[in-house]
XYZ file of C-alpha atoms in Angstrom:
662
model
C -12.674 -23.337 22.392
C -10.039 -21.004 21.822
C -11.996 -18.444 19.318
C -11.629 -14.719 20.075
C -14.701 -12.844 20.029
C -15.113 -8.975 19.553
C -17.216 -7.875 22.659
C -17.645 -4.167 21.868
C -20.608 -3.078 20.090
C -19.084 -1.692 16.801
C -18.675 2.082 17.469
C -22.329 1.659 18.972
C -23.525 1.094 15.172
C -23.324 -2.599 15.007
C -26.438 -4.081 16.855
C -26.204 -7.335 15.329
C -26.640 -10.278 17.914
C -27.822 -10.565 21.322
C -24.613 -12.771 22.300
C -22.476 -9.509 22.165
C -21.531 -7.655 25.264
C -21.224 -4.055 25.587
C -18.094 -3.253 27.378
C -18.151 -0.566 29.841
C -15.366 1.272 31.614
C -16.054 5.062 32.391
C -19.424 6.726 32.713
C -20.490 8.254 29.304
C -23.530 10.104 30.531
C -22.041 13.377 30.228
C -21.051 12.572 26.471
C -24.777 11.560 25.743
C -26.128 14.619 27.818
C -24.062 16.912 25.502
C -25.356 15.526 22.389
C -28.605 15.702 23.743
C -28.168 19.213 24.415
C -26.691 20.512 20.887
C -29.816 18.806 19.526
C -32.391 20.608 21.229
C -30.628 24.229 21.012
C -29.688 23.745 17.138
C -31.995 25.481 14.734
C -30.905 23.519 11.863
C -33.220 20.380 10.877
C -30.303 18.543 9.205
C -27.838 18.665 12.292
C -30.704 17.788 14.517
C -31.661 14.796 12.420
C -28.354 13.840 12.133
C -27.639 13.849 15.905
C -30.785 12.179 16.622
C -30.031 9.282 14.418
C -26.867 9.005 16.367
C -28.818 9.477 19.856
C -31.016 6.587 19.001
C -28.003 4.210 18.692
C -26.370 5.541 21.964
C -29.724 5.083 23.821
C -29.740 1.649 22.376
C -26.399 1.168 23.963
C -27.331 2.479 27.075
C -30.510 -0.243 27.027
C -32.933 2.528 26.857
C -35.178 1.447 24.448
C -37.831 3.983 24.794
C -35.562 7.215 24.054
C -33.734 5.340 21.187
C -37.272 4.798 19.572
C -38.093 8.659 20.307
C -34.961 10.001 18.587
C -35.427 7.483 15.620
C -38.933 8.967 15.098
C -37.664 12.441 15.373
C -34.712 11.909 13.215
C -37.430 10.317 10.380
C -39.327 13.265 10.747
C -36.735 15.845 9.773
C -34.741 13.873 7.136
C -37.413 14.613 4.261
C -35.478 17.778 2.979
C -31.877 16.257 2.822
C -31.119 13.749 0.347
C -28.054 12.470 2.198
C -29.923 12.059 5.520
C -32.656 10.248 3.644
C -30.310 7.713 2.055
C -28.490 7.352 5.644
C -31.642 6.563 7.220
C -31.784 3.435 5.322
C -28.913 2.195 7.609
C -30.044 3.716 10.682
C -33.518 1.959 10.309
C -32.084 -1.180 9.486
C -32.038 -2.483 13.251
C -36.179 -2.819 12.878
C -35.387 -5.672 10.655
C -33.235 -7.338 13.395
C -35.860 -6.677 15.906
C -38.260 -8.860 13.741
C -35.493 -11.475 13.264
C -35.445 -10.764 9.412
C -31.730 -11.168 8.744
C -32.358 -11.222 5.093
C -34.233 -7.795 5.091
C -31.304 -6.485 7.079
C -28.743 -7.646 4.734
C -30.504 -6.068 1.970
C -31.133 -2.749 3.775
C -27.148 -2.573 4.436
C -26.388 -3.212 0.430
C -29.318 -0.440 -0.418
C -27.668 1.911 2.218
C -23.926 1.475 0.874
C -24.974 1.811 -2.820
C -27.031 4.905 -2.235
C -24.492 6.531 -0.050
C -21.624 6.133 -2.865
C -22.641 9.248 -4.436
C -21.325 11.346 -1.355
C -17.697 12.391 -0.934
C -17.997 13.775 2.749
C -16.447 12.075 5.921
C -19.664 11.334 7.328
C -20.606 8.943 4.409
C -17.235 7.447 4.435
C -17.718 6.510 8.133
C -21.379 5.158 7.510
C -20.207 3.251 4.449
C -17.228 1.457 6.550
C -19.474 0.641 9.420
C -21.957 -0.944 6.970
C -19.437 -2.951 5.295
C -18.480 -4.324 8.744
C -22.204 -5.188 9.547
C -22.565 -6.977 6.373
C -19.075 -8.575 6.920
C -20.423 -10.050 10.188
C -23.502 -11.123 8.639
C -21.456 -13.195 6.149
C -19.108 -14.629 9.272
C -22.454 -15.841 10.856
C -22.787 -17.763 7.884
C -19.423 -19.296 8.250
C -18.218 -17.354 5.112
C -15.408 -15.545 6.957
C -13.283 -15.625 3.646
C -16.061 -12.966 2.379
C -15.970 -11.175 5.745
C -12.014 -10.934 5.432
C -12.215 -9.615 1.815
C -14.855 -6.896 2.806
C -12.856 -5.491 5.535
C -9.138 -5.382 4.090
C -10.518 -4.412 0.202
C -13.386 -2.089 0.837
C -14.202 -1.050 4.687
C -10.592 -0.285 5.825
C -9.690 2.036 2.644
C -13.119 3.781 3.134
C -12.718 4.309 6.770
C -9.316 5.907 6.099
C -11.047 8.569 3.821
C -13.274 9.379 6.861
C -10.430 10.026 8.966
C -11.962 8.445 11.967
C -8.997 6.768 13.665
C -11.369 4.631 16.223
C -12.959 3.274 13.137
C -9.834 2.485 11.382
C -8.559 0.838 14.536
C -11.545 -1.456 14.923
C -11.516 -2.625 11.423
C -7.979 -3.439 11.612
C -8.724 -5.247 15.062
C -11.413 -7.138 13.315
C -9.130 -8.510 10.649
C -6.650 -9.573 13.387
C -9.279 -11.718 15.090
C -10.037 -13.470 12.055
C -6.411 -14.244 11.470
C -6.015 -15.299 15.257
C -9.082 -17.554 14.970
C -7.366 -19.484 12.143
C -3.913 -19.496 14.245
C -2.314 -16.922 11.769
C -0.633 -15.049 14.537
C 1.988 -13.253 12.710
C -0.504 -11.740 10.268
C -2.954 -11.128 13.172
C -0.013 -9.148 14.891
C 0.423 -6.781 12.012
C -3.077 -5.787 11.990
C -3.318 -5.416 15.776
C -0.129 -3.050 15.607
C -2.082 -0.892 13.448
C -5.129 -1.111 15.424
C -3.121 0.116 18.333
C -1.209 2.755 16.507
C -4.758 4.254 15.198
C -6.413 3.965 18.772
C -3.521 5.665 20.528
C -3.654 8.249 18.200
C -7.329 9.067 18.321
C -8.320 12.578 19.614
C -11.994 12.822 19.004
C -14.132 11.958 22.054
C -16.731 9.058 21.663
C -18.455 7.140 24.251
C -16.391 3.867 23.104
C -12.911 5.078 22.924
C -11.733 4.007 26.225
C -13.545 0.724 25.970
C -12.052 0.197 22.606
C -8.372 1.079 23.746
C -8.488 -1.216 26.570
C -9.801 -4.052 24.413
C -7.098 -3.629 21.641
C -4.450 -3.635 24.332
C -5.747 -7.047 25.712
C -6.194 -8.718 22.355
C -2.845 -7.454 21.304
C -1.196 -8.826 24.384
C -3.073 -12.027 24.084
C -1.837 -12.484 20.794
C 1.898 -11.489 21.495
C 1.740 -14.254 24.079
C 0.729 -16.945 21.709
C 3.867 -15.542 19.670
C 6.210 -16.057 22.851
C 6.918 -12.052 22.684
C 6.520 -11.916 26.451
C 8.369 -8.802 26.837
C 6.140 -6.743 24.632
C 3.078 -8.693 26.145
C 3.974 -7.641 29.502
C 4.373 -4.027 28.218
C 0.876 -3.827 26.944
C -0.541 -5.500 29.772
C 0.736 -3.036 31.992
C -0.565 -0.340 29.825
C -4.253 -1.893 30.037
C -3.785 -2.445 34.004
C -2.815 1.321 34.911
C -6.290 2.101 33.601
C -8.323 -0.885 34.687
C -7.215 -0.861 38.392
C -9.098 2.279 38.563
C -12.320 0.322 37.509
C -12.483 -2.767 39.159
C -16.150 -3.319 38.323
C -15.716 -2.923 34.502
C -16.405 -6.095 32.478
C -13.058 -5.507 30.363
C -11.341 -7.383 33.450
C -12.784 -10.364 32.185
C -10.893 -10.658 29.081
C -7.818 -8.885 30.770
C -7.445 -11.469 33.718
C -7.564 -14.218 30.871
C -4.668 -12.450 28.791
C -2.630 -12.131 31.964
C -3.290 -15.604 33.041
C -2.083 -17.222 29.500
C 1.058 -14.835 29.897
C 1.939 -16.493 33.257
C 0.735 -20.058 32.282
C 3.260 -19.747 28.648
C 5.908 -19.033 30.913
C 5.096 -21.957 33.280
C 4.268 -19.737 36.065
C 1.235 -21.876 37.044
C 0.673 -20.349 40.440
C 0.401 -16.748 39.170
C -1.616 -18.072 36.144
C -4.360 -19.762 38.479
C -4.607 -16.354 40.354
C -5.416 -14.243 37.239
C -7.853 -16.793 36.202
C -9.676 -17.174 39.358
C -9.978 -13.019 39.169
C -11.108 -13.228 35.632
C -13.801 -16.116 36.631
C -15.107 -14.045 39.193
C -15.413 -10.989 37.168
C -17.170 -12.905 34.349
C -19.539 -14.490 36.874
C -20.567 -11.094 37.945
C -20.962 -9.517 34.868
C -22.774 -12.907 33.303
C -20.222 -12.874 30.433
C -20.821 -16.607 29.413
C -18.119 -16.444 26.488
C -15.396 -15.006 28.567
C -16.290 -17.518 31.599
C -15.827 -20.435 29.267
C -12.495 -19.339 27.843
C -11.379 -18.654 31.456
C -12.579 -22.000 32.580
C -10.834 -23.728 29.869
C -7.806 -21.977 30.167
C -7.848 -22.561 33.871
C -8.477 -26.300 33.224
C -5.184 -26.617 31.022
C -2.798 -25.272 33.825
C -4.816 -27.583 36.433
C -4.158 -30.585 34.064
C -0.184 -29.728 33.963
C -0.310 -29.544 37.891
C -1.841 -32.964 38.057
C -4.964 -31.227 39.843
C -7.288 -33.436 38.108
C -10.123 -33.432 40.469
C -10.557 -29.434 39.875
C -9.621 -30.056 36.126
C -12.337 -32.449 36.010
C -14.847 -30.037 37.708
C -14.184 -27.529 34.860
C -14.538 -29.731 32.170
C -17.895 -30.870 33.589
C -19.075 -27.261 33.949
C -18.130 -26.510 30.348
C -20.007 -29.780 29.102
C -23.103 -28.493 30.857
C -22.842 -25.021 29.952
C -21.567 -24.871 26.265
C -24.468 -24.369 23.660
C -21.999 -25.484 20.975
C -21.916 -29.319 20.145
C -18.366 -28.893 18.470
C -17.201 -27.541 21.901
C -18.730 -30.035 23.680
C -17.044 -32.797 21.542
C -13.580 -31.437 22.327
C -14.518 -31.091 26.198
C -15.356 -34.748 26.273
C -11.850 -35.412 24.662
C -10.074 -33.705 27.407
C -12.130 -35.511 30.008
C -11.046 -38.677 28.374
C -7.489 -37.347 28.891
C -8.030 -36.608 32.468
C -9.638 -40.191 33.370
C -6.663 -41.756 31.295
C -4.239 -39.837 33.609
C -5.879 -40.871 37.015
C -5.847 -44.506 35.467
C -9.973 -44.704 35.872
C -9.737 -46.435 32.294
C -13.627 -47.496 31.708
C -14.563 -43.797 32.179
C -11.698 -42.624 30.106
C -12.831 -45.126 27.289
C -16.671 -43.657 27.752
C -15.677 -40.059 27.192
C -13.519 -41.021 24.390
C -16.556 -43.181 22.850
C -18.489 -40.140 23.442
C -16.124 -37.817 21.448
C -16.007 -40.222 18.597
C -19.813 -40.784 18.588
C -20.308 -36.910 18.271
C -17.371 -36.723 15.742
C -18.753 -39.266 13.615
C -22.363 -37.804 13.620
C -21.039 -34.314 12.845
C -19.163 -35.638 9.672
C -22.476 -37.925 8.954
C -24.689 -34.811 9.328
C -22.199 -32.710 7.510
C -22.234 -35.173 4.689
C -26.115 -35.662 4.621
C -26.611 -31.908 4.659
C -24.116 -31.531 1.522
C -26.006 -34.525 -0.165
C -29.510 -32.908 0.607
C -28.198 -29.673 -0.262
C -26.926 -30.925 -3.647
C -29.972 -32.873 -4.826
C -32.161 -29.788 -4.123
C -29.808 -27.786 -6.361
C -30.125 -30.459 -8.730
C -33.801 -30.883 -8.641
C -34.313 -26.932 -8.606
C -31.890 -26.740 -11.817
C -33.840 -29.537 -13.635
C -37.164 -27.880 -12.869
C -36.076 -24.731 -14.263
C -34.278 -26.201 -17.123
C -37.624 -27.992 -18.056
C -39.842 -24.599 -17.561
C -37.281 -22.779 -19.797
C -37.321 -25.307 -22.501
C -41.338 -25.168 -22.609
C -41.103 -21.426 -22.607
C -38.590 -21.635 -25.291
C -40.658 -23.561 -27.572
C -43.874 -21.682 -27.222
C -42.219 -18.403 -27.527
C -40.403 -19.975 -30.737
C -43.429 -20.663 -32.374
C -44.952 -17.409 -31.861
C -41.993 -15.685 -33.081
C -41.417 -17.992 -35.913
C -44.588 -16.097 -37.919
C -43.585 -12.699 -36.851
C -39.913 -13.127 -37.874
C -41.059 -14.215 -41.410
C -43.077 -11.023 -42.093
C -40.734 -8.861 -40.701
C -37.252 -10.263 -42.294
C -38.409 -8.755 -45.727
C -39.076 -5.194 -44.189
C -35.971 -5.164 -42.132
C -33.819 -6.572 -45.224
C -34.937 -3.287 -47.349
C -34.575 -1.033 -44.350
C -31.152 -2.405 -43.284
C -29.900 -1.994 -47.085
C -30.962 1.538 -47.423
C -29.488 2.602 -44.134
C -26.106 0.808 -45.051
C -26.028 2.503 -48.280
C -26.756 5.830 -46.302
C -23.982 4.749 -43.811
C -21.308 4.003 -46.502
C -21.948 7.413 -48.350
C -21.657 9.306 -44.979
C -18.635 7.705 -44.192
C -17.005 8.177 -47.623
C -17.780 12.005 -47.423
C -16.777 12.503 -43.824
C -13.467 10.483 -44.284
C -12.640 12.921 -47.426
C -13.565 15.838 -45.280
C -11.338 14.676 -42.405
C -8.254 13.781 -44.616
C -8.234 17.666 -46.119
C -8.808 18.998 -42.538
C -6.009 17.078 -41.190
C -3.790 17.869 -44.200
C -4.585 21.867 -43.692
C -4.143 21.358 -39.661
C -0.612 19.615 -40.202
C 0.361 22.469 -42.626
C -0.742 25.267 -40.335
C 1.125 23.506 -37.483
C 4.303 23.307 -39.440
C 4.272 26.797 -40.409
C 3.415 27.984 -36.804
C 6.464 25.534 -35.731
C 8.771 27.260 -38.354
C 7.810 30.837 -37.186
C 8.457 30.154 -33.562
C 11.986 28.348 -34.318
C 13.117 31.647 -36.470
C 11.732 34.006 -33.607
C 13.477 32.144 -31.053
C 16.736 31.515 -32.916
C 16.547 35.529 -33.473
C 15.982 36.306 -30.051
C 18.800 34.208 -28.851
C 21.322 35.634 -31.447
C 19.990 39.357 -30.471
C 20.485 38.480 -26.631
C 24.038 36.958 -27.586
C 24.871 40.112 -29.360
C 23.506 42.331 -26.661
C 25.865 39.960 -24.438
C 28.951 40.472 -26.436
C 28.483 44.270 -26.510
C 28.157 44.428 -22.684
C 31.393 42.394 -22.229
C 33.149 44.702 -24.315
C 32.364 47.601 -22.235
C 33.231 45.816 -19.213
C 36.636 44.756 -20.765
C 37.153 48.475 -21.896
C 36.037 49.597 -18.262
C 38.723 46.967 -16.852
C 41.573 48.200 -19.318
C 40.857 51.814 -18.372
C 40.143 51.757 -14.906
C 42.355 49.151 -13.982
C 45.592 48.705 -16.123
C 45.084 52.326 -17.822
C 45.453 53.790 -14.265
C 48.250 51.721 -13.353
C 50.151 52.569 -16.575
C 49.444 56.328 -16.167
C 51.053 56.302 -12.577
C 54.044 54.488 -13.927
C 54.413 57.006 -16.617
C 54.115 59.879 -13.984
C 56.976 58.186 -11.913
C 59.359 57.722 -15.018
C 58.924 61.291 -16.066
C 59.626 62.641 -12.527
C 62.600 60.546 -12.336
C 63.967 61.755 -15.827
C 63.473 65.613 -15.053
C 65.095 65.157 -11.493
C 67.843 62.914 -12.635
C 67.084 60.470 -10.020
C 67.603 56.942 -9.734
C 64.686 54.890 -10.666
C 62.386 54.423 -7.759
C 62.216 50.622 -6.491
C 58.336 50.922 -6.422
C 58.209 51.149 -10.219
C 59.112 47.525 -10.274
C 56.156 46.535 -8.062
C 53.730 48.897 -10.101
C 55.055 46.966 -13.466
C 54.456 43.629 -11.744
C 50.811 44.804 -10.998
C 50.138 45.788 -14.357
C 51.421 42.474 -15.842
C 49.100 40.567 -13.211
C 46.105 43.160 -14.007
C 46.653 42.356 -18.048
C 46.778 38.774 -17.352
C 43.658 38.598 -15.328
C 41.948 40.709 -17.964
C 43.412 38.319 -20.539
C 42.297 35.196 -18.527
C 38.544 36.724 -18.340
C 38.629 37.255 -22.084
C 39.681 33.812 -23.030
C 41.535 31.348 -20.445
C 44.741 29.841 -21.627
C 44.550 27.022 -19.504
C 41.093 26.214 -21.415
C 42.605 26.758 -24.823
C 45.713 24.520 -23.970
C 44.563 22.084 -21.123
C 40.921 21.689 -21.342
C 37.767 22.520 -19.673
C 38.569 20.633 -16.426
C 42.000 22.436 -15.939
C 40.453 25.825 -16.938
C 37.713 25.704 -14.123
C 40.074 24.466 -11.466
C 42.034 27.472 -12.246
C 39.077 29.587 -12.087
C 37.846 28.107 -8.616
C 41.512 28.456 -7.420
C 41.863 32.039 -8.313
C 38.682 32.802 -6.819
C 39.139 31.338 -3.461
C 39.913 33.458 -0.442
C 40.215 32.833 3.092
C 36.599 34.031 3.614
C 35.116 31.905 0.657
C 36.045 28.201 0.041
C 35.421 26.888 -3.214
C 35.191 23.099 -3.846
C 35.344 21.991 -7.625
C 34.078 18.334 -8.903
C 34.486 17.202 -12.349
C 32.944 13.788 -12.480
C 33.782 12.978 -16.107
C 36.520 10.771 -16.977
C 36.962 11.542 -20.607
C 35.522 14.488 -22.526
C 35.492 15.385 -26.242
C 33.606 18.600 -26.458
C 33.478 20.986 -29.229
C 35.600 24.425 -28.285
C 32.503 26.173 -28.639
C 30.766 24.230 -26.129
C 33.879 24.594 -23.734
C 33.568 28.267 -23.750
C 30.080 28.231 -23.232
C 30.440 26.019 -19.963
C 33.177 27.990 -18.804
C 31.173 31.617 -19.386
C 28.034 29.926 -17.807
C 30.176 28.916 -14.365
C 32.369 32.098 -14.361
C 29.233 34.267 -14.137
C 27.183 31.988 -11.593
C 30.653 32.166 -9.562
C 30.881 35.929 -10.086
C 27.074 36.206 -8.852
C 28.022 33.992 -5.639
C 31.110 36.077 -4.480
C 29.483 39.522 -5.546
C 25.910 38.992 -4.089
C 25.724 35.760 -1.645
C 28.245 36.522 0.619
C 29.035 32.745 0.849
C 31.484 31.140 2.849
C 31.422 27.902 0.975
C 30.679 27.468 -2.695
C 30.266 24.030 -4.466
C 30.484 23.633 -8.337
C 30.337 20.281 -9.793
C 30.350 19.112 -13.443
C 28.923 15.618 -14.391
C 27.886 13.761 -17.872
C 25.292 11.227 -18.668
C 25.330 10.082 -22.167
C 24.763 13.319 -24.327
C 23.608 15.490 -21.201
C 26.189 17.853 -19.585
C 25.109 18.618 -15.908
C 26.259 21.993 -14.073
C 25.580 22.333 -10.313
C 26.306 25.267 -8.420
C 25.443 25.626 -4.645
C 26.252 28.241 -1.996
C 25.474 28.926 1.730
C 25.080 32.474 1.193
C 22.181 34.948 2.086
C 20.168 33.688 -0.900
C 17.478 35.603 -2.885
C 13.959 35.501 -4.007
C 13.917 33.870 -7.424
C 10.464 35.089 -8.622
C 11.788 38.915 -8.013
C 15.045 38.442 -9.613
C 13.340 37.065 -12.653
C 11.179 40.201 -13.121
C 13.903 42.369 -12.786
C 15.917 40.241 -15.118
C 19.581 41.640 -14.543
C 22.108 41.105 -17.229
C 24.152 38.201 -15.361
C 20.837 35.951 -15.033
C 19.951 36.925 -18.684
C 23.550 36.002 -19.821
C 23.235 32.649 -18.216
C 19.681 32.027 -19.373
C 20.760 32.925 -22.974
C 23.859 30.727 -23.108
C 21.784 27.900 -21.534
C 18.957 28.391 -23.968
C 21.523 28.741 -26.969
C 22.726 24.919 -26.175
C 19.212 23.966 -25.926
C 19.548 23.525 -22.122
C 17.344 23.568 -18.993
C 17.926 25.988 -15.965
C 16.496 25.674 -12.554
C 17.464 27.852 -9.646
C 16.441 26.881 -6.205
C 17.133 29.638 -3.384
C 15.905 30.408 0.143
C 16.492 33.615 1.950
C 19.167 33.488 4.413
C 19.846 29.540 3.486
C 21.646 29.752 0.229
C 21.153 29.117 -3.203
C 21.510 25.995 -5.599
C 21.669 26.377 -9.508
C 20.939 23.490 -11.683
C 21.937 23.372 -15.442
C 21.415 20.565 -18.160
C 22.862 20.996 -21.395
C 22.396 19.143 -24.725
C 25.861 18.372 -25.987
């Protein structure tokens, strides 16, 4: 009674049952004509064949059987040179089995097509396979195996459809899963899949003859489910979306299901008058389109509102119509039960008893029929199994007698041959094993020698680099002493000599020059070996380094995230030199206004992070030039078996990450 039916032909591929209704909204003639034009004008047989297969389905939807047959024949003539089209044609030609009523042949064709198309990795193959699996699932649903249908959709069809990139197809498959959940009253789960279906259909940009109809159907079904969940605000929002389109197409058969959803939206909120107006519109629309499924749903929904309003005459009329029109005995049984309720409410107890008794008779007969069917089925299976067992037993005895003589003759020959083969196998394995042992030993020895040579070469390279770095450092210190402190002291000497020759008092500027010289000396000393590093430790030395380099133009933030540390002295010096070099680079080249320096430790790994918001640089270009600053940092990191990573984007800053083994 309340079952939801997918009314849209599944992306114009799924011609499964005459009970399905082709949804209509806008005119797709222009779309079909464009495909016809492309097919006529193309010189490629493969494109012409593929489009002809598609047109055969499109004309079948448009109920033009003649054109559908012509294009199918043309596609089959042109497919022969193309393996993909030959395999795809199995599916396109499968509708011939349906025309003959051969459901089993149709299923086999679907499975065969899916198996053949697995070898292809293009989007068209993925799309076809998803549609094929959907069709096969519908066949299982027709056999009351809805669980198998669900597994096919979720585990196979939807993942394959996602590979095709066809959003309309993905939406339709999610909608199919949701309908199964709705039919089993699992509305929350249905809501998840309907949400996905709506998201995909709204993001579909590729034109198709079913896109507009599919979108409207998704809105309507989603709104119906939200009403059942009592999410009335969300349901109204989606209904309004659907109505904004449907009001332009009053003759569309999508109005059949729209007015059902709108009607139950009002009914669930006890707005009975508005609900009856919606149901009446839906009933007229369904009658115009001869849509029996939608008409029965609308009539029953209207009955439920009429019963609540105690309009028992009209309620009885609806139920009597449904009993007459429904082809399903299960639905008829439930209508008898509802009719009994109506007569009971009007105190017509004999009629109430009459219809209650009809309900019980059908219910009992259905149960008995089901039981008898199960017994007959079990008996048939038992007899079949018993017959097969006896046949197999007789065949086995005959074969055993025939084989017994052959076995006796062959046993002695086989024993001799197997013994000889076993001897050869053991001998071969023994020789091969010895050879492999020698080979493995030699490989291991060569590997150790190569590792040793590489290790010695690495150590030598690092040592040479450190010696070269020290020489450069000495030159830099000499330059600072000569250019800085040396020039200051020379100036001071000249002032003192001048004052001595002229017997003048010592110029007050001399004290300032002495102070500057002392400061310069301290700076050089600090660069050589910071006093705070030796006395107070690494954290204080780095804080002093950051503080001394901070200016009004550049702010340096320092974070030391280690509570207690006991590092070797040479390790502290290496860390200090690395950070000093990175900081000098940031100040000298980056033109940064903010610099962050962070030190942290996790077990035996020491982490250094230096980030700035400067102008950045091209890391690959800098590595090719391999300047002394970057080379010194690399050498020190390599000496401590560490890792260095530099991430820089021009005009967006630089980040340097270092890991050092303690």
